[in-house]
CSV table of C-alpha atoms in Angstrom, one decimal:
chain,number,residue,atom,x,y,z
A,1005,MET,CA,-9.6,66.1,29.6
A,1006,GLU,CA,-10.4,66.5,33.3
A,1007,ASN,CA,-11.5,70.1,33.3
A,1008,LEU,CA,-13.9,69.4,30.1
A,1009,ASN,CA,-17.6,69.2,31.7
A,1010,VAL,CA,-19.5,67.2,28.8
A,1011,PHE,CA,-23.1,67.5,30.6
A,1012,GLY,CA,-23.5,71.3,31.1
A,1013,PRO,CA,-23.0,72.7,27.5
A,1014,ALA,CA,-24.4,69.7,26.1
A,1015,ASN,CA,-28.1,70.5,27.8
A,1016,TRP,CA,-27.9,73.8,27.0
A,1017,ILE,CA,-27.2,73.3,23.2
A,1018,GLY,CA,-29.8,70.6,23.2
A,1019,LEU,CA,-32.2,73.2,24.4
A,1020,LEU,CA,-31.1,76.0,22.2
A,1021,SER,CA,-31.6,73.7,19.2
A,1022,SER,CA,-34.9,72.8,20.1
A,1023,VAL,CA,-35.9,76.5,20.4
A,1024,PHE,CA,-34.4,77.4,16.9
A,1025,ILE,CA,-36.2,74.1,15.4
A,1026,ILE,CA,-39.5,75.7,17.1
A,1027,LEU,CA,-38.5,79.0,15.3
A,1028,CYS,CA,-37.9,77.3,12.2
A,1029,LEU,CA,-41.5,76.1,12.4
A,1030,TYR,CA,-42.6,79.7,13.1
A,1031,PHE,CA,-41.1,81.2,10.2
A,1032,THR,CA,-42.0,78.5,7.9
A,1033,LEU,CA,-45.6,78.8,8.9
A,1034,THR,CA,-45.1,82.8,8.6
A,1035,PHE,CA,-43.7,82.0,4.9
A,1036,PHE,CA,-46.8,80.5,3.9
A,1037,GLN,CA,-48.7,83.2,5.3
A,1038,LYS,CA,-46.9,85.8,3.5
A,1039,LEU,CA,-46.9,84.0,0.4
A,1040,LYS,CA,-50.8,83.7,0.4
A,1041,THR,CA,-51.0,87.6,0.8
A,1042,GLU,CA,-48.2,88.0,-1.7
A,1043,ASP,CA,-46.2,90.0,0.4
A,1044,GLU,CA,-42.6,89.8,-1.5
A,1045,ARG,CA,-40.5,91.5,1.3
A,1046,GLY,CA,-42.0,89.4,3.9
A,1047,ILE,CA,-41.6,86.2,1.8
A,1048,LYS,CA,-38.1,86.6,1.7
A,1049,GLN,CA,-37.2,87.6,5.3
A,1050,SER,CA,-39.5,84.7,6.4
A,1051,LYS,CA,-37.6,82.1,4.0
A,1052,PHE,CA,-34.2,83.4,4.9
A,1053,ALA,CA,-35.1,83.1,9.0
A,1054,ALA,CA,-36.5,79.7,8.5
A,1055,VAL,CA,-33.5,78.5,6.7
A,1056,PHE,CA,-31.1,80.2,9.2
A,1057,CYS,CA,-32.9,78.6,12.2
A,1058,LEU,CA,-33.0,75.3,10.7
A,1059,ALA,CA,-29.3,75.6,9.6
A,1060,PHE,CA,-28.3,76.7,13.2
A,1061,ALA,CA,-30.3,74.1,15.1
A,1062,ILE,CA,-28.7,71.4,13.0
A,1063,LEU,CA,-25.0,72.6,12.8
A,1064,MET,CA,-24.8,73.7,16.3
A,1065,PRO,CA,-24.7,70.4,17.9
A,1066,ALA,CA,-22.8,68.9,15.1
A,1067,LEU,CA,-19.9,71.4,15.6
A,1068,TYR,CA,-20.1,70.9,19.4
A,1069,ASN,CA,-19.7,67.2,18.7
A,1070,LEU,CA,-16.9,67.4,16.6
A,1071,TYR,CA,-15.3,69.7,19.4
A,1072,ILE,CA,-15.9,67.0,21.9
A,1073,PHE,CA,-14.5,64.5,19.7
A,1074,SER,CA,-11.3,66.5,19.0
A,1075,GLN,CA,-10.7,67.0,22.7
A,1076,MET,CA,-11.1,63.4,23.7
A,1077,MET,CA,-8.7,62.3,21.0
A,1078,GLU,CA,-6.0,64.4,22.6
């Protein structure tokens, strides 16, 4: 437990999570723009990218917290 530095990786994960939320917003706006121009390929790509970024932004801190919790319970 002494070797576990909680505050270093937690700051980076928070920063990366924020970046992926911003990317999700960007791809969502791109999705609406492509929807207006009826670009089917662009619609699918931007929708997939927005969902992937949001999922990564939500799951990354959750998985890290589960890892920290399991390390503390040992």
